[in-house]
Coordinates of C-alpha atoms in Angstrom, one line a residue:
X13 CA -34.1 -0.8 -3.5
X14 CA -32.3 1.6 -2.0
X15 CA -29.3 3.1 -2.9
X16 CA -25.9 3.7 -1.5
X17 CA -24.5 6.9 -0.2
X18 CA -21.2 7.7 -1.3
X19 CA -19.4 10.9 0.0
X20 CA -18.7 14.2 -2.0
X21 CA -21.9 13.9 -3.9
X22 CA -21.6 17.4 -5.7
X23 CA -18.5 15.8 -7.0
X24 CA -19.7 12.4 -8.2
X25 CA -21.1 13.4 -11.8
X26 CA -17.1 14.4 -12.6
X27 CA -15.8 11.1 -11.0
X28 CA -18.1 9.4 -13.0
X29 CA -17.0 10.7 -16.3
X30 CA -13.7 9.7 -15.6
X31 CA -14.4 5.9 -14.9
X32 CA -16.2 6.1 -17.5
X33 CA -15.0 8.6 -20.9
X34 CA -11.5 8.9 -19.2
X35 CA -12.6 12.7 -18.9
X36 CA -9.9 14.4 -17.2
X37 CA -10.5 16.0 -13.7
X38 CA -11.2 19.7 -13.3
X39 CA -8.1 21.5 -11.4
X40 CA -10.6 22.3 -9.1
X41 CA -9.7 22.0 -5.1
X42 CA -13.2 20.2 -4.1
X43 CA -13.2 17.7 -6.7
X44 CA -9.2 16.9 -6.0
X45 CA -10.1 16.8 -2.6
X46 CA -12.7 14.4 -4.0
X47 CA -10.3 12.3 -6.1
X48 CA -8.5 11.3 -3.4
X49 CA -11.1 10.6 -0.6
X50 CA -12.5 7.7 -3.5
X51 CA -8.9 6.9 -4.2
X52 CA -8.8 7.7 -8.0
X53 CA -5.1 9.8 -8.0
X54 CA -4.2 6.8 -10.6
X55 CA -7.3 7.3 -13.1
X56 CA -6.8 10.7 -12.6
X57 CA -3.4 11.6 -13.3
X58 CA -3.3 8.5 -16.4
X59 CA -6.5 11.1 -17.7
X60 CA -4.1 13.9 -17.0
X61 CA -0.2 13.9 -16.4
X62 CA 0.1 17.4 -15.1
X63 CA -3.8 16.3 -12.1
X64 CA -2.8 17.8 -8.7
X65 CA -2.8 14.3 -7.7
X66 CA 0.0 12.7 -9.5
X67 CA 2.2 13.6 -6.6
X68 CA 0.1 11.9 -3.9
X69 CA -0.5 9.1 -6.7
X70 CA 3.0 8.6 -6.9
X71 CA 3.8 7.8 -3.1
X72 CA 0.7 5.4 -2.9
X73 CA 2.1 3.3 -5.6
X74 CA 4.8 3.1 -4.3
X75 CA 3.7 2.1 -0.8
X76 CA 1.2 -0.6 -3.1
X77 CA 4.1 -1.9 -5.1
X78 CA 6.2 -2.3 -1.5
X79 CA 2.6 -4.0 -0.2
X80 CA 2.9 -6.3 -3.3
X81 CA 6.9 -7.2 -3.3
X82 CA 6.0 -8.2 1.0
X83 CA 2.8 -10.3 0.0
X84 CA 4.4 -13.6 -0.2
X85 CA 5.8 -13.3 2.0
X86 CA 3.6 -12.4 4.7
X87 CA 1.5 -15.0 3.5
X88 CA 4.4 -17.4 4.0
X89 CA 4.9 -16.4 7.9
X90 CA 1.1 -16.9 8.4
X91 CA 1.1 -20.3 6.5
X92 CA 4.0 -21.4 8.1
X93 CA 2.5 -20.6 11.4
X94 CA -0.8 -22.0 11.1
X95 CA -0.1 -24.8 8.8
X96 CA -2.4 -23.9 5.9
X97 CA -2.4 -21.0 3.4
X98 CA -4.1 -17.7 4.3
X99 CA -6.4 -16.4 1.3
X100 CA -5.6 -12.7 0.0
X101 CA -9.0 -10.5 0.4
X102 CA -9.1 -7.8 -1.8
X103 CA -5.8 -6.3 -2.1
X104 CA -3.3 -7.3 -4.6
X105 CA -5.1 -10.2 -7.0
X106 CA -7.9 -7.3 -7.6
X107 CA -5.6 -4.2 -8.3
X108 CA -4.5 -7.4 -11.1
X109 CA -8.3 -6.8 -12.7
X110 CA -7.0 -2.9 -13.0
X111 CA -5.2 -1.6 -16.3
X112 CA -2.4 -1.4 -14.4
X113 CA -1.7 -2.7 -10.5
X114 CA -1.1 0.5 -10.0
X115 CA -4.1 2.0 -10.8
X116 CA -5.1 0.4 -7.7
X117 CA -3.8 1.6 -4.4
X118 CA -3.6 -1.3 -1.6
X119 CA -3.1 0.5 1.7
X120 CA -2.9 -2.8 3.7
X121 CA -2.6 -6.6 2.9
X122 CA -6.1 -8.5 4.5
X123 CA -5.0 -12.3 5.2
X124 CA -8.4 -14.9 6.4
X125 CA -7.5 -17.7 8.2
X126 CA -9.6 -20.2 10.3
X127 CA -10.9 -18.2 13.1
X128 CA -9.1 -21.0 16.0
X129 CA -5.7 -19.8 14.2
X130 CA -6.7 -16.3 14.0
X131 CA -4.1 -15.6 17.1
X132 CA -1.5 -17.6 16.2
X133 CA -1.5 -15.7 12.6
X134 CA -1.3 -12.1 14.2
X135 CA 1.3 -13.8 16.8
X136 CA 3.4 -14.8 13.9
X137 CA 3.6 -11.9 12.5
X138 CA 4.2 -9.8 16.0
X139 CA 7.1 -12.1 15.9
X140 CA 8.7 -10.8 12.7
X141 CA 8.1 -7.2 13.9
X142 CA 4.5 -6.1 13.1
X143 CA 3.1 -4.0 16.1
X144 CA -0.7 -4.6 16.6
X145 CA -2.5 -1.1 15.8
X146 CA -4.8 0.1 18.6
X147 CA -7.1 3.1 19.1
X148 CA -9.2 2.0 21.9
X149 CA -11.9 4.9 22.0
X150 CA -15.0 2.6 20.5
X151 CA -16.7 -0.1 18.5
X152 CA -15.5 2.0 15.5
X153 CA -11.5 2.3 16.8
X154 CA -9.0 0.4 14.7
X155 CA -7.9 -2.5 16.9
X156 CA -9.5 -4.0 20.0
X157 CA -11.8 -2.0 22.1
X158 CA -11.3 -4.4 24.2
X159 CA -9.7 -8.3 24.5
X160 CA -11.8 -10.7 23.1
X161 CA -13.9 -8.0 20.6
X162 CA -12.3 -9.7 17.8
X163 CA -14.1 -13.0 17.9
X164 CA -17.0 -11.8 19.3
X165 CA -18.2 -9.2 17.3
X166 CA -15.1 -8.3 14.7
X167 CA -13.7 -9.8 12.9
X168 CA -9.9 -8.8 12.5
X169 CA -6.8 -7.8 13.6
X170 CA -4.9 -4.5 12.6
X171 CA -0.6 -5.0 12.4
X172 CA 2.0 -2.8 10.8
X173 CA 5.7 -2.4 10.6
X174 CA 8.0 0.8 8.9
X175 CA 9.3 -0.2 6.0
X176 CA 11.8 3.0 5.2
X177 CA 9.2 5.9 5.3
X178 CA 6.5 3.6 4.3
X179 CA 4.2 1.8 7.3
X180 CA 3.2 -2.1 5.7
X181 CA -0.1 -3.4 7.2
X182 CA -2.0 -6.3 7.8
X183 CA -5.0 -7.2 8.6
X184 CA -5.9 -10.8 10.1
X185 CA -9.2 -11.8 9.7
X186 CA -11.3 -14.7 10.3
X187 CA -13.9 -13.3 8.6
X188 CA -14.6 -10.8 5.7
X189 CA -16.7 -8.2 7.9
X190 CA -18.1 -7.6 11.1
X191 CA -22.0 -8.5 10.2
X192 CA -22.0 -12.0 11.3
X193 CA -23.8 -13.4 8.3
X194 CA -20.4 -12.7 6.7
X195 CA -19.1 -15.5 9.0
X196 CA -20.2 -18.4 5.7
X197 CA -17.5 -16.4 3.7
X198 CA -15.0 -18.1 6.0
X199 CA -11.4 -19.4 5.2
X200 CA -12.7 -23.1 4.8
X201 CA -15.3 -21.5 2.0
X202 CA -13.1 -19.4 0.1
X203 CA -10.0 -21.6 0.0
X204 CA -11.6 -24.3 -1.5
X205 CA -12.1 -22.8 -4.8
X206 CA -8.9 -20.9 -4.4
X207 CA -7.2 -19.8 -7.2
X208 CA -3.7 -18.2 -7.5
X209 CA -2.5 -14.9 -8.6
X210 CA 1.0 -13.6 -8.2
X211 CA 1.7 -16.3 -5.9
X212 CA -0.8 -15.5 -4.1
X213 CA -3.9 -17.9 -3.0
X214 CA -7.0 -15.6 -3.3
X215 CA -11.1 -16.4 -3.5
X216 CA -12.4 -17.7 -6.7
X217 CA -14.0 -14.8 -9.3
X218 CA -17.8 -15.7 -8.0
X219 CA -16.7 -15.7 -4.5
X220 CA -14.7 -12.8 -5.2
X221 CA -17.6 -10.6 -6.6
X222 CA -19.5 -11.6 -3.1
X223 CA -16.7 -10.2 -0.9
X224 CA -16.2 -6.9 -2.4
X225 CA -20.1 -7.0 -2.7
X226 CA -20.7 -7.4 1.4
X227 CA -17.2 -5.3 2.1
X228 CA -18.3 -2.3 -0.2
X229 CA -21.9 -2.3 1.2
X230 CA -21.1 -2.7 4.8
X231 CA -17.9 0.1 4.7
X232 CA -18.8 3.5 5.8
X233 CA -16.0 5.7 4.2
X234 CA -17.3 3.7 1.0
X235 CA -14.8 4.6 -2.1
X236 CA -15.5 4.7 -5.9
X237 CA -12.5 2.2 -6.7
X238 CA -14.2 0.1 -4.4
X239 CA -17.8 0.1 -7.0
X240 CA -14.4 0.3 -10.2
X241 CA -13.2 -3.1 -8.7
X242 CA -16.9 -4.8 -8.8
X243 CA -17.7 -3.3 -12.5
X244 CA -13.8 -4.7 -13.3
X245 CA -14.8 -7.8 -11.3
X246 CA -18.1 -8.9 -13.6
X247 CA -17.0 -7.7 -16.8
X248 CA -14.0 -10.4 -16.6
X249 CA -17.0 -12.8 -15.6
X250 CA -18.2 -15.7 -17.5
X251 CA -21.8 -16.9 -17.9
X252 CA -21.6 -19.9 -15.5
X253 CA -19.4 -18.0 -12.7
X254 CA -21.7 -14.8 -13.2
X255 CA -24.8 -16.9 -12.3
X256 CA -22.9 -18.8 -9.6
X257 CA -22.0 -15.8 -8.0
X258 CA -25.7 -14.9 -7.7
X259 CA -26.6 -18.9 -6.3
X260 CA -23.6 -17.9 -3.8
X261 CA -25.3 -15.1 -2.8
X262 CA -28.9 -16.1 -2.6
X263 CA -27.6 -19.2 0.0
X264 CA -26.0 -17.0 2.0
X265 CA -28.9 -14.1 2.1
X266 CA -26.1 -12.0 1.1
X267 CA -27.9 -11.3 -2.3
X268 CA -29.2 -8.0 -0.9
X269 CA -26.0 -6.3 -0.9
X270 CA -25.1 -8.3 -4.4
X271 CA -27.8 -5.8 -5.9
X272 CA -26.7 -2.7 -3.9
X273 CA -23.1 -3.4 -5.1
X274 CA -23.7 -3.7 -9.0
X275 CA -26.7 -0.9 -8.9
X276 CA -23.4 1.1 -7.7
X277 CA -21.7 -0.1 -10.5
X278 CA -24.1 0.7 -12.9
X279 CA -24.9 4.3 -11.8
X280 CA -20.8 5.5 -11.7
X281 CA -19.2 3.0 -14.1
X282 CA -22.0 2.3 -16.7
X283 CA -21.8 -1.6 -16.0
X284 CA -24.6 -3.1 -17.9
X285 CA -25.6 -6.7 -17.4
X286 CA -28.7 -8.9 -17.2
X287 CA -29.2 -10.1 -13.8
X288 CA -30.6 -13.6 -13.3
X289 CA -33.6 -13.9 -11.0
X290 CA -35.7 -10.9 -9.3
X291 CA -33.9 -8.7 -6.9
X292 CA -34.0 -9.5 -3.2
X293 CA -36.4 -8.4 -0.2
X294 CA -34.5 -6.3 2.5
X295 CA -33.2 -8.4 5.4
X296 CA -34.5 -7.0 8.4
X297 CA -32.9 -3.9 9.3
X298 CA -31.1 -3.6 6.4
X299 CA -31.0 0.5 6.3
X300 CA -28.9 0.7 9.2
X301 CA -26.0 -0.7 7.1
X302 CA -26.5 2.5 4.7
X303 CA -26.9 5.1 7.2
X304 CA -23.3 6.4 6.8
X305 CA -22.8 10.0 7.0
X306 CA -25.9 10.8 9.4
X307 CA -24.8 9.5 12.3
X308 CA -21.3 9.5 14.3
X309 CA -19.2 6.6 13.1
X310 CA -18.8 5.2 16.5
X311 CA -22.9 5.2 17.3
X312 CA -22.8 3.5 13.4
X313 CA -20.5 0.9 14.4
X314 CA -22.5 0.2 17.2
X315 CA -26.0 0.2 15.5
X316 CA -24.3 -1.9 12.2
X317 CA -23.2 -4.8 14.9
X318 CA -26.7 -4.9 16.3
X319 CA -28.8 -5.2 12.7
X320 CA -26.2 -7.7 12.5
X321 CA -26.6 -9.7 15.5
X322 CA -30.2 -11.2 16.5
X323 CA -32.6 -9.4 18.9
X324 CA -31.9 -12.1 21.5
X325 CA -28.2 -11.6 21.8
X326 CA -28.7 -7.6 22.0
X327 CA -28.5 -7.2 26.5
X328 CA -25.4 -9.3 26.1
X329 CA -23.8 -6.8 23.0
X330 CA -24.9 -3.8 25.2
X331 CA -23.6 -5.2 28.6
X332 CA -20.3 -6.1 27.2
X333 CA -19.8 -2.8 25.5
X334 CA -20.4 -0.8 29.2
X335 CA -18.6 -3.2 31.2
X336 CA -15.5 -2.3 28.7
X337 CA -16.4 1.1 28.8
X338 CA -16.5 1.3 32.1
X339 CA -13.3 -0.4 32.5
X340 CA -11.8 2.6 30.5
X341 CA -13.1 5.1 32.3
X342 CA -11.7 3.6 35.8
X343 CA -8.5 2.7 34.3
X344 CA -7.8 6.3 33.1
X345 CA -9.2 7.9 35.8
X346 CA -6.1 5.8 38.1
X347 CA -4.0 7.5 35.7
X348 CA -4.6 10.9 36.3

């Protein structure tokens, strides 16, 4: 199998040592610089009190332990809205698996809800003063390239609101990712094993391991804590939800990025654990979900939404995207 690229490779060998001796960082600016691209301030300056980044590590947990105080409730204001419980991706119930939460920076709280309330949710919270977050300038812009992108080929929405000098986002989703096989990890799926953690209603630990499996794999500005959740993940594991997370998988033909996950967590956290069954065969065009860092993102956004989407449904993909293109251009040429 192949394996995933993760950014500041020179650096890696040094990051790896400290997820996995607790080896203190070099003061060194490239591997700082390093540190905090793969968000690892915390397991740095708990390795070293006087690492460069125990300033910067400082601010972000405070902005994650704001995040976490807000949680409820936000969840409250979507649940109340839509009648049903939004369940907490990522976030908050994994920075839990972590030492300490803060060891764990959450830059944003990800609600899923059913994908015919997935308006209503972000409407909810525009009415308790969240501003939707827009940068209209491609498939790869936070926000809407255009109306209607969400639930045709994203898969959520982008809202934030000042909090003091700290900016508290959400993101809806109806979804976990933009690939549309990711559309079986929906809210009906991963509420009904629910379980709660600070309050908060978030996917069961074999579930779990599949979400930050997918997320991780199909992220381009893929992150070290990311691959520390998964290895925090299947260590907590037992037998039966180890090998149920693997079933999970294999139903969904998300078992592919299962393996490219825990070989990740393997190579930069030494995670060591028998696997049941043989590993997967690629899903067509697989590769273009790993192609990170040689192409610009917004040509990777676009190529990652085809491999996602069936040959078939390709004309209609590239229409849409000129027609909204298009639409831009005219619309800022009146402008001018």
């Amino acid at each position: 199998m192949p394996k995933l690229r993760f950014a500041h490779s020179r650096q890696l060998p040094a990051l790896r040592a400290l997820l996995t001796e607790g080896r203190a960082l070099a003061h060194d600016e490239d591997v700082t610089v390093a540190a905090a691209y793969h968000r690892l301030g915390g397991y740095a300056s708990a390795a070293d009190p006087r690492s460069p980044l125990r300033g910067a590590h400082t601010r972000a947990a405070l902005g994650a332990a704001l995040l976490r105080r807000e949680a409820p409730a936000i969840a409250r204001i979507v649940a109340d809205a839509i009648g049903t419980e939004p369940v907490i991706l990522k976030g908050p119930p994994v920075a839990a698996l972590h030492a300490e939460p803060a060891l764990r920076h959450s830059g944003d709280l990800d609600v899923l809800v059913p994908k015919d309330a997935f308006r209503a949710a972000a409407a909810a919270l525009e009415a308790e003063g969240f501003a939707h977050v827009s940068v209209p300038h491609g498939a790869g812009a936070i926000g809407e390239p255009w109306e209607g992108f969400a639930e045709a080929f994203g898969h959520d929405l982008m809202l934030t609101r000042r909090v003091g000098a700290h900016a508290l986002g959400v993101e809806v989703h109806w979804r976990v990712g933009g690939d549309p096989r990711t559309s079986a990890l929906d809210h009906a799926r991963l509420s009904a094993g629910a379980v709660r953690t600070d309050g908060l209603l978030a996917p069961a630990a074999p579930e779990q391991l599949v979400v930050l499996a997918v997320h991780m794999v199909g992220h381009l500005d893929r992150r070290l804590l990311m691959v520390q959740d998964i290895a925090l993940l299947v260590r907590a594991l037992d037998d039966a939800e180890w090998n149920r997370a693997f079933a999970l998988a294999r139903e969904l033909q998300l078992d592919w990025e299962l393996h490219l996950a825990l070989d990740a967590a393997q190579a930069y956290t030494g995670l060591g654990r028998e696997r049941p069954g043989s590993p997967p065969r690629r899903p067509p065009l697989g590769p273009l979900a790993l192609a990170g860092y040689s192409m610009p993102r917004v040509v990777h956004d676009h190529a990652g939404r085809l491999a996602g989407l069936p040959m078939r449904a390709w004309p209609g993909y590239a229409a849409t995207v000129l027609r909204a293109t298009g639409r831009r251009v005219l619309n800022r040429a009146g402008q001018s």
